[in-house]
């Protein structure tokens, strides 16, 4: 019966739909491409990444650490994310102990006084992790803690991953011999054939009365490239798929801190974890600083990205600034030390410290950014502060390219960092932003994070933060279309726009995880997903090219955008098309100056609705779909769907 109804109605519906689509099509377009006419170079570093400690991007995100508040910070409510365990008739109490800790950086600890405990009646503490702890079958977790015991024999310390609902351990290790002096102990937890689940916690217990002090309790799952103190694998893989070429680091508002005293002090983020004091981040939660400067550089190394290093420039978010001149000198020196840490040989003081920290080879560095969004400093001190950094850095490192984050006059920056947080309609209107340079009659104006027009005489542009902000926690298809339209403009002008990075990149979608809406990649404790805007980035980053080509678009709807590049080495022509309208777009592509293979790869990202999106439970609603265009010659007739982003990869014969 159902089949019969379908057989009668389906052809009618199909005819009606075809008729509607035919009527609804926008004016056909003709796109002429001259494959033998390179116009301008495409920056090999155009698409990069930008991150900071926001939305639990590092702690509770990319950084593999599973223990939340591993250094036992406390407030009026007690020690955060840690709870007392008293199995059976055990009896104990816990408290923060400000008088003893394992290092100068970590001067306090958790004190556990166990009055009564025995086998089967253990006492200790549990940690709830970042929205649970991800347990997977047949997986090895590497852990460690710093501990010391009171005078009595505390017996072995038992560490277990425990299911929240079952209360049963899924993996257990015993650490014996805890002495009366602070020392680090290591352990491994190995799961068997258990179900994958986030609903787990970590327990640390003993079966003897006595006193135990703990600090820096750490547990890592397997990490990307198996790095110690490393990163979550799924998130690294998602970033790798974007083919990013640079990483804007470290840490934007996070670099500045709310107060000067809370700025990101890079020297506190290197070396052993026990020597890192941790610090408050401006986004409302505390940072472990487990992802420190060297970890960022490893991240660059792992994804083959160039670091774009930002140095603290003397302005913090609440409006405090350091006066240029003598007051600023220590901060300038800090920046010089940081550059030596990143690039210096092992004969230098800071290069030797980097080697001691595990990386003798200096890192390659081209760009250094002076501060972040310094146009918020209404004191007007940035011009002089920038000049002071410029003079000192260029004197020692004349080849470094310096990036200003607001207009300056006293020195001439090599690059200016521009920021754009907009809606899709703004991007449709502004997709030609960099096609329209300023001239003598229309001088540039700086407006909330960027110049109104580019100046082709320089400096170069780094679009260091940009996003179409529609959709929460992650962007929807409408935002992806706005992004893609914007990116066609970046590509066309990539001789001027040397780098660009979407912001923010990451968001933990668990309740309370997000501080800033519209973030490219979402995740919870177990899983992650890419938004439609993420897939737009994957598509643009995967088919970059090295030159734009001569081209002309005639006809087509108002929301049709394109860029066309070629890769000389790969003998490919890449055409990116964006149709921000809901109706299909017919395009005649006339391609001269190259003999093309008879078929071309077509990658399409589309949806029926701008609100359509991906989510943690529906990660693949909107994903790129690959197909082939056949019968490719010097003229190709192609109709792209409404609300679509496409890349056509033409192969030269
Ligand atoms: O990306 C979020 C924030 O936006 C960054 O920290 C800051 O630089 C900008 O204002």
XYZ file of C-alpha atoms and ligand atoms in Angstrom:
663
model
C 0.000 0.000 0.000
C 2.775 2.406 0.942
C 4.690 1.516 -2.209
C 1.602 2.188 -4.355
C 1.035 5.640 -2.871
C 4.705 6.489 -3.383
C 4.581 5.286 -7.009
C 1.647 7.566 -7.764
C 2.842 10.703 -6.017
C 6.601 10.680 -6.495
C 6.770 11.561 -10.210
C 4.291 14.409 -9.689
C 6.346 15.776 -6.823
C 9.525 15.440 -8.848
C 8.005 17.290 -11.804
C 6.723 20.052 -9.526
C 10.121 20.372 -7.814
C 11.971 20.495 -11.134
C 9.605 23.183 -12.386
C 10.067 25.237 -9.216
C 13.847 24.929 -9.428
C 13.887 25.866 -13.104
C 11.805 28.964 -12.399
C 13.788 29.839 -9.311
C 17.245 29.697 -10.901
C 19.225 32.941 -10.749
C 20.576 34.510 -13.930
C 23.158 32.193 -15.510
C 26.752 33.228 -15.114
C 29.739 33.005 -17.413
C 33.125 32.656 -15.810
C 36.136 33.076 -18.066
C 39.438 31.743 -16.713
C 42.842 32.242 -18.332
C 44.986 29.441 -16.964
C 48.070 30.897 -18.667
C 47.681 34.303 -16.981
C 48.970 34.266 -13.394
C 47.890 37.488 -11.702
C 49.218 37.520 -8.155
C 50.900 35.150 -5.754
C 48.951 33.242 -3.137
C 50.665 33.273 0.238
C 51.734 29.734 1.160
C 50.860 30.615 4.770
C 47.400 31.984 4.008
C 45.325 29.632 6.143
C 46.395 29.176 9.738
C 45.034 28.505 13.207
C 44.396 30.798 16.132
C 43.690 29.580 19.647
C 43.785 30.681 23.229
C 42.562 29.361 26.564
C 38.859 30.062 25.985
C 35.890 27.637 25.842
C 38.091 25.015 27.587
C 40.205 24.924 24.448
C 43.323 23.593 26.144
C 42.432 22.415 29.654
C 39.410 20.176 29.103
C 40.031 20.330 25.361
C 43.092 19.898 23.218
C 45.472 19.291 26.125
C 45.281 15.596 26.957
C 45.208 15.968 30.768
C 42.159 14.208 32.262
C 42.474 15.344 35.889
C 40.704 18.616 36.581
C 42.428 20.893 39.101
C 45.459 18.647 39.346
C 47.151 21.204 41.606
C 44.335 21.270 44.188
C 43.270 24.899 44.075
C 40.518 25.669 46.539
C 37.967 28.366 47.219
C 35.309 28.961 49.900
C 33.598 25.738 48.819
C 36.653 23.588 49.345
C 39.081 21.932 46.972
C 37.566 22.209 43.489
C 36.549 19.057 41.578
C 37.974 16.765 44.297
C 35.849 14.885 46.851
C 36.485 12.744 49.896
C 36.187 8.954 49.509
C 35.291 6.815 52.537
C 34.548 3.262 51.504
C 32.656 1.085 54.012
C 33.499 2.217 57.515
C 36.627 4.209 56.619
C 36.960 7.665 58.133
C 39.071 10.561 56.804
C 39.087 14.273 56.122
C 40.650 16.418 53.425
C 41.861 19.979 53.402
C 44.028 22.333 51.455
C 47.471 22.626 53.070
C 49.159 25.951 52.316
C 52.317 24.990 54.212
C 53.723 22.182 52.103
C 54.020 21.522 48.394
C 56.366 19.782 45.970
C 58.090 22.886 44.512
C 58.545 26.648 44.710
C 55.889 26.982 42.040
C 53.433 24.657 43.798
C 53.777 25.563 47.442
C 50.520 24.049 48.692
C 48.906 20.623 48.469
C 45.958 18.453 49.429
C 46.249 16.907 52.888
C 44.300 13.715 53.579
C 44.092 12.644 57.228
C 42.950 9.051 57.412
C 41.659 8.085 60.850
C 40.353 4.662 59.927
C 40.935 2.557 56.804
C 41.567 -1.070 55.918
C 41.292 -3.392 52.917
C 37.716 -3.022 51.667
C 37.322 0.158 53.755
C 39.660 2.479 51.874
C 39.830 6.249 52.236
C 41.104 8.901 49.889
C 39.847 11.295 47.202
C 38.178 11.264 43.814
C 38.446 13.632 40.871
C 35.496 14.175 38.517
C 37.590 15.237 35.529
C 36.413 17.654 32.854
C 32.796 16.545 32.531
C 33.839 12.987 33.315
C 36.810 10.976 32.130
C 36.919 9.250 28.756
C 37.301 5.521 29.212
C 37.911 3.439 26.107
C 38.421 -0.323 25.852
C 41.929 -1.789 25.755
C 43.577 1.567 26.338
C 46.599 2.492 28.422
C 46.493 5.675 30.498
C 49.720 7.130 31.889
C 49.534 8.778 35.263
C 51.668 10.343 37.961
C 51.381 12.245 41.214
C 53.594 14.005 43.714
C 53.093 12.713 47.234
C 54.529 12.447 50.714
C 53.270 10.545 53.731
C 53.269 11.300 57.472
C 55.488 9.323 59.774
C 53.284 6.216 59.861
C 53.267 3.620 57.089
C 50.526 4.667 54.678
C 50.767 1.421 52.666
C 50.300 1.243 48.900
C 48.301 3.979 47.175
C 45.608 2.591 44.863
C 44.683 4.588 41.771
C 41.571 3.567 39.815
C 39.377 4.714 36.980
C 35.877 4.056 38.281
C 32.518 4.020 36.457
C 30.196 6.695 37.918
C 27.129 4.477 37.811
C 28.593 1.074 38.612
C 31.049 2.335 41.219
C 33.343 -0.402 39.884
C 36.961 0.110 38.839
C 37.623 -0.347 35.123
C 41.395 -0.060 35.607
C 43.559 -0.054 38.721
C 47.209 0.447 39.659
C 49.038 0.308 42.963
C 51.903 2.609 43.941
C 53.970 1.400 46.865
C 56.627 3.050 48.973
C 55.427 6.613 49.377
C 58.009 8.208 51.675
C 58.025 11.229 53.935
C 59.634 13.601 51.373
C 57.918 14.998 48.262
C 58.554 12.753 45.258
C 56.867 11.997 41.937
C 55.357 8.529 41.458
C 54.228 7.112 38.129
C 51.586 4.533 37.289
C 49.709 3.080 34.324
C 46.032 2.211 34.093
C 45.034 -0.305 31.433
C 41.415 -0.971 30.537
C 40.140 -4.281 29.190
C 37.039 -4.919 27.140
C 34.970 -2.213 28.814
C 32.384 -0.060 27.041
C 33.540 3.393 25.931
C 32.099 6.014 28.255
C 32.660 9.497 29.692
C 30.868 8.732 32.976
C 33.943 7.895 35.017
C 36.102 9.391 37.735
C 39.536 8.797 39.215
C 40.036 7.612 42.773
C 43.214 7.676 44.879
C 42.848 5.687 48.079
C 44.830 3.973 50.830
C 43.913 1.158 53.214
C 45.938 2.379 56.225
C 45.395 5.179 58.717
C 47.921 8.020 58.422
C 48.436 11.280 56.528
C 48.998 11.642 52.801
C 49.760 14.866 50.912
C 49.171 15.035 47.163
C 49.834 17.471 44.355
C 50.041 17.474 40.548
C 47.921 14.370 40.042
C 47.945 13.707 36.317
C 46.427 11.178 33.939
C 46.821 11.126 30.174
C 45.147 8.953 27.540
C 47.147 8.127 24.387
C 48.142 11.420 22.725
C 48.791 12.619 19.165
C 52.202 11.390 17.994
C 52.441 9.748 21.403
C 53.845 12.910 22.961
C 54.348 13.072 26.716
C 52.152 15.875 28.084
C 50.563 15.846 24.633
C 47.353 16.588 22.790
C 44.021 14.903 22.173
C 44.192 12.815 19.010
C 40.779 13.523 17.432
C 41.219 17.297 17.700
C 44.719 17.206 16.247
C 43.447 15.102 13.355
C 40.642 17.562 12.705
C 43.117 20.422 12.585
C 45.508 18.467 10.361
C 42.686 18.045 7.828
C 42.506 21.840 7.524
C 46.094 21.883 6.181
C 46.953 24.842 8.403
C 50.239 26.537 7.639
C 50.665 28.752 10.679
C 49.609 28.939 14.323
C 49.002 32.317 15.923
C 50.325 31.760 19.412
C 50.293 32.202 22.262
C 46.994 33.120 23.478
C 45.201 36.447 22.586
C 43.113 37.966 25.385
C 44.776 35.173 27.298
C 48.173 36.714 26.460
C 47.092 40.089 27.816
C 45.419 38.874 31.030
C 42.782 40.894 32.819
C 45.438 42.690 34.893
C 49.116 43.086 34.063
C 49.877 40.694 36.940
C 47.684 38.082 35.224
C 49.323 38.386 31.808
C 50.634 35.227 30.225
C 54.175 35.121 31.528
C 55.832 32.658 29.151
C 58.670 31.891 31.554
C 56.107 30.321 33.902
C 54.951 27.948 31.168
C 58.187 26.110 30.386
C 60.081 23.260 32.035
C 58.694 20.570 34.326
C 55.003 20.813 35.120
C 55.840 20.976 38.813
C 57.733 24.210 38.130
C 54.746 25.922 36.482
C 52.728 27.964 39.000
C 49.513 28.065 36.847
C 47.568 31.330 36.481
C 44.058 32.818 36.161
C 42.868 33.194 32.585
C 40.662 36.116 31.526
C 37.888 33.760 30.425
C 36.749 32.895 33.939
C 38.679 29.771 34.758
C 42.182 28.916 35.847
C 44.875 27.695 33.465
C 47.160 24.778 34.296
C 49.752 26.118 31.832
C 50.363 22.493 30.938
C 50.207 23.763 27.373
C 53.135 26.099 27.596
C 55.371 27.733 25.033
C 57.263 24.568 24.108
C 54.039 22.539 23.827
C 52.747 25.147 21.364
C 55.903 24.808 19.338
C 55.534 21.008 19.370
C 51.999 21.499 18.115
C 53.434 23.547 15.234
C 55.971 20.831 14.574
C 53.344 18.063 14.627
C 51.090 19.830 12.111
C 53.966 21.360 10.103
C 52.867 24.920 10.880
C 54.924 28.088 11.222
C 54.589 29.722 14.621
C 53.387 33.327 14.629
C 54.635 34.369 18.034
C 52.878 37.102 19.994
C 54.799 38.846 22.749
C 53.141 40.639 25.654
C 53.389 44.340 24.848
C 52.383 46.066 28.100
C 48.581 46.323 27.891
C 46.050 44.221 29.791
C 42.315 43.910 29.321
C 41.072 45.921 32.289
C 42.796 48.934 30.724
C 46.144 48.994 32.584
C 49.217 49.719 30.501
C 52.951 49.944 31.095
C 54.465 53.313 30.222
C 56.868 53.265 27.308
C 60.501 53.895 28.246
C 62.201 52.510 31.338
C 59.027 50.916 32.725
C 58.564 48.886 29.550
C 62.201 47.726 29.315
C 61.727 44.521 31.407
C 58.870 43.490 29.101
C 60.962 44.163 26.015
C 63.747 42.071 27.547
C 61.224 39.312 28.251
C 60.275 39.341 24.574
C 63.936 39.160 23.523
C 64.443 36.228 25.891
C 61.374 34.553 24.412
C 62.707 34.961 20.881
C 66.008 33.478 22.025
C 64.150 30.567 23.630
C 62.333 29.869 20.349
C 65.113 30.540 17.833
C 68.443 30.640 19.696
C 71.191 28.070 19.336
C 72.113 25.976 22.338
C 75.060 28.360 22.899
C 72.643 31.042 24.009
C 71.198 31.200 27.531
C 67.573 30.622 26.534
C 68.408 28.283 23.644
C 70.230 26.102 26.183
C 67.176 26.141 28.459
C 64.999 25.064 25.506
C 67.448 22.210 24.871
C 67.251 21.231 28.540
C 63.457 21.283 28.226
C 63.740 18.741 25.403
C 64.235 20.525 22.069
C 67.852 21.345 21.142
C 66.946 22.286 17.551
C 65.933 25.965 17.240
C 62.503 26.636 15.735
C 62.032 28.588 12.538
C 60.292 31.887 13.168
C 59.300 34.539 10.642
C 56.588 36.622 12.297
C 56.408 38.210 15.740
C 53.269 40.039 16.830
C 53.505 42.902 19.309
C 50.586 42.513 21.720
C 46.954 41.863 20.881
C 44.163 44.243 19.853
C 46.117 47.183 21.218
C 43.516 49.552 19.755
C 41.619 48.907 22.984
C 44.345 50.866 24.825
C 42.715 54.280 24.869
C 45.753 55.861 26.538
C 47.350 56.058 23.098
C 50.568 54.478 24.390
C 50.762 51.668 21.803
C 52.541 53.735 19.172
C 55.500 54.335 21.470
C 55.381 50.877 23.003
C 55.388 49.318 19.530
C 58.357 51.466 18.489
C 60.318 50.373 21.580
C 59.730 46.678 20.825
C 60.437 47.245 17.127
C 63.795 48.917 17.802
C 64.987 46.235 20.225
C 63.793 43.244 18.198
C 64.969 44.508 14.805
C 68.389 45.331 16.275
C 68.888 41.720 17.290
C 66.723 39.950 14.696
C 66.675 42.120 11.555
C 65.000 39.391 9.489
C 61.956 38.978 11.676
C 58.730 40.451 10.337
C 56.883 42.417 13.005
C 53.113 42.612 13.241
C 51.283 45.593 14.752
C 47.833 45.072 16.224
C 46.672 48.679 15.831
C 47.733 51.567 13.589
C 51.146 53.000 14.485
C 53.100 55.929 13.069
C 56.462 56.067 14.846
C 57.726 52.785 13.377
C 56.668 51.056 10.171
C 55.284 47.593 10.860
C 55.817 44.844 8.304
C 52.319 43.505 8.837
C 49.116 44.724 10.497
C 46.737 42.322 12.257
C 43.082 42.978 11.362
C 40.082 41.390 13.090
C 36.569 40.844 11.695
C 33.699 39.290 13.643
C 30.606 39.700 11.446
C 27.300 38.221 10.237
C 26.969 36.388 6.904
C 25.255 39.312 5.181
C 28.209 41.537 6.105
C 30.594 39.063 4.552
C 28.508 38.886 1.376
C 28.726 42.686 1.183
C 32.372 42.848 2.209
C 33.769 39.883 0.255
C 35.540 42.393 -1.995
C 37.050 44.249 0.979
C 40.637 43.710 -0.140
C 39.820 44.160 -3.849
C 39.163 47.842 -3.185
C 42.387 49.454 -1.982
C 42.527 52.960 -0.611
C 43.925 55.706 -2.770
C 45.009 59.312 -2.258
C 41.424 60.558 -2.309
C 40.079 57.986 0.151
C 42.666 57.501 2.887
C 42.375 54.554 5.256
C 40.368 54.699 8.461
C 40.781 52.229 11.351
C 37.446 51.027 12.643
C 37.006 48.464 15.454
C 39.803 46.102 14.638
C 40.586 46.761 10.995
C 41.152 49.360 8.311
C 38.125 50.185 6.173
C 40.278 49.723 3.068
C 43.591 48.062 2.361
C 46.651 50.036 1.360
C 48.495 48.183 -1.369
C 51.689 50.114 -0.578
C 51.842 48.178 2.698
C 52.073 47.000 5.355
C 50.952 43.459 4.570
C 47.838 42.153 6.305
C 47.346 39.323 8.764
C 43.635 38.675 9.275
C 44.464 37.247 12.678
C 40.896 36.794 13.922
C 37.824 36.505 11.793
C 34.548 34.595 11.755
C 30.968 34.786 10.625
C 29.229 34.567 13.984
C 25.964 32.732 13.378
C 25.212 29.549 15.242
C 25.995 28.367 18.729
C 28.118 26.704 19.933
C 29.398 26.172 16.399
C 28.605 27.973 13.138
C 25.719 26.902 10.907
C 25.610 26.619 7.117
C 24.718 30.301 6.736
C 27.904 31.201 8.601
C 29.921 28.774 6.471
C 28.640 30.545 3.338
C 29.600 33.944 4.760
C 33.043 32.570 5.642
C 33.552 31.056 2.203
C 32.545 34.283 0.438
C 35.054 36.130 2.638
C 37.793 33.582 1.925
C 37.426 34.054 -1.846
C 38.409 37.686 -1.221
C 41.362 36.675 0.967
C 42.626 34.352 -1.759
C 42.256 36.900 -4.543
C 44.338 39.307 -2.475
C 46.731 36.921 -0.875
C 49.730 38.826 -2.201
C 48.622 41.401 0.386
C 46.919 39.164 2.968
C 49.803 36.934 3.993
C 47.985 34.986 6.737
C 44.497 34.529 8.121
C 43.122 32.557 11.039
C 39.519 31.876 12.017
C 38.691 32.514 15.677
C 37.947 30.924 18.012
C 38.870 27.474 16.865
C 37.664 25.215 19.679
C 34.729 24.849 22.061
C 33.875 22.312 24.706
C 30.116 21.866 24.200
C 29.479 20.462 27.676
C 27.256 22.721 29.850
C 29.351 25.689 31.013
C 32.120 24.932 28.535
C 31.562 27.884 26.214
C 32.462 31.517 26.857
C 32.301 32.738 23.241
C 29.689 31.695 20.685
C 30.438 30.433 17.199
C 33.566 28.312 17.369
C 34.822 26.179 14.541
C 35.226 22.726 16.141
C 33.067 21.360 18.972
C 33.754 18.475 21.333
C 32.741 16.851 24.551
C 34.644 14.406 26.696
C 34.576 11.567 24.144
C 33.787 12.969 20.708
C 34.381 15.952 18.447
C 32.828 17.334 15.278
C 33.455 19.916 12.612
C 30.902 22.634 11.901
C 29.920 23.440 8.296
C 32.338 26.403 8.585
C 35.075 23.947 9.574
C 34.445 21.993 6.379
C 34.597 25.223 4.381
C 38.067 25.767 5.877
C 39.066 22.196 5.070
C 38.017 22.736 1.453
C 39.789 26.065 1.045
C 42.928 24.883 2.856
C 43.169 21.655 0.853
C 43.112 23.350 -2.557
C 45.137 26.512 -2.054
C 47.271 26.960 -5.178
C 50.194 29.345 -5.538
C 48.866 31.979 -7.984
C 45.554 33.568 -8.775
C 44.588 33.425 -12.440
C 43.165 36.006 -14.809
C 39.387 35.615 -14.762
C 36.117 37.437 -15.284
C 32.609 36.704 -14.005
C 29.591 37.955 -15.913
C 25.999 37.499 -14.809
C 25.013 35.367 -11.852
C 23.253 36.263 -8.628
C 24.359 38.802 -6.009
C 25.515 36.069 -3.705
C 27.770 34.286 -6.145
C 31.464 34.487 -5.239
C 34.536 32.764 -6.580
C 38.283 32.624 -6.584
C 40.510 30.771 -8.986
C 44.091 29.749 -8.336
C 46.557 27.342 -9.847
C 49.312 25.179 -8.523
C 52.265 25.148 -10.904
C 53.894 22.209 -9.107
C 50.756 20.074 -9.087
C 49.526 21.262 -12.513
C 46.064 21.947 -11.145
C 43.547 24.759 -11.440
C 41.358 25.221 -8.362
C 38.042 26.975 -8.739
C 36.167 27.832 -5.545
C 32.523 28.792 -5.918
C 30.122 30.074 -3.294
C 26.395 30.348 -3.890
C 24.879 32.126 -0.893
C 21.448 32.201 -2.525
C 18.838 29.501 -1.960
C 18.396 28.969 -5.696
C 20.708 26.948 -7.943
C 23.234 28.800 -10.063
C 24.077 27.815 -13.641
C 27.629 28.714 -14.658
C 29.382 28.388 -17.987
C 33.051 28.029 -17.212
C 35.285 28.926 -20.143
C 38.846 27.918 -19.476
C 41.637 28.861 -21.872
C 45.414 28.572 -21.768
C 45.644 24.986 -20.530
C 44.757 21.565 -21.850
C 42.656 19.924 -19.201
C 41.964 16.290 -18.374
C 38.477 15.281 -19.465
C 37.199 14.923 -15.920
C 37.557 17.124 -12.842
C 37.019 16.556 -9.138
C 34.042 18.384 -7.642
C 33.722 18.849 -3.875
C 30.363 20.168 -2.664
C 29.239 21.360 0.765
C 25.569 22.305 0.747
C 22.393 22.382 2.808
C 18.734 23.200 2.283
C 18.683 25.800 5.003
C 21.116 28.380 6.368
C 20.229 27.268 9.917
C 21.212 23.658 9.162
C 24.243 22.598 11.138
C 26.288 19.818 12.680
C 26.341 19.002 16.367
C 27.949 16.627 18.806
C 25.102 14.151 18.283
C 24.710 14.816 14.555
C 28.265 15.470 13.417
C 27.778 14.662 9.731
C 24.596 16.470 8.667
C 26.648 18.713 6.425
C 29.923 17.355 5.097
C 31.779 17.784 1.814
C 30.727 15.312 -0.875
C 33.124 14.400 -3.684
C 32.014 13.621 -7.235
C 33.439 13.888 -10.739
C 32.586 16.325 -13.516
C 32.963 14.541 -16.819
C 33.217 15.903 -20.345
C 35.526 18.696 -19.222
C 36.941 20.713 -22.123
C 37.590 24.371 -22.704
C 33.951 24.981 -21.791
C 32.140 23.386 -18.850
C 28.502 23.899 -18.043
C 27.922 23.468 -14.353
C 24.915 24.130 -12.124
C 25.681 24.500 -8.472
C 22.975 23.961 -5.855
C 21.611 26.772 -3.713
C 23.403 27.405 -0.393
C 26.545 25.676 -1.568
C 30.310 25.935 -1.416
C 32.191 24.059 -4.117
C 35.741 23.410 -5.215
C 36.448 22.151 -8.717
C 39.912 20.700 -9.183
C 40.884 20.761 -12.860
C 43.884 18.703 -13.825
C 46.174 19.914 -16.580
C 47.219 17.251 -19.062
O 38.561 35.276 19.831
C 38.018 35.747 21.017
C 38.607 37.087 21.448
O 38.249 38.065 20.512
C 40.104 37.172 21.488
O 40.626 36.753 22.693
C 40.375 38.612 21.317
O 41.620 38.871 20.757
C 39.214 39.096 20.520
O 38.651 40.240 21.064
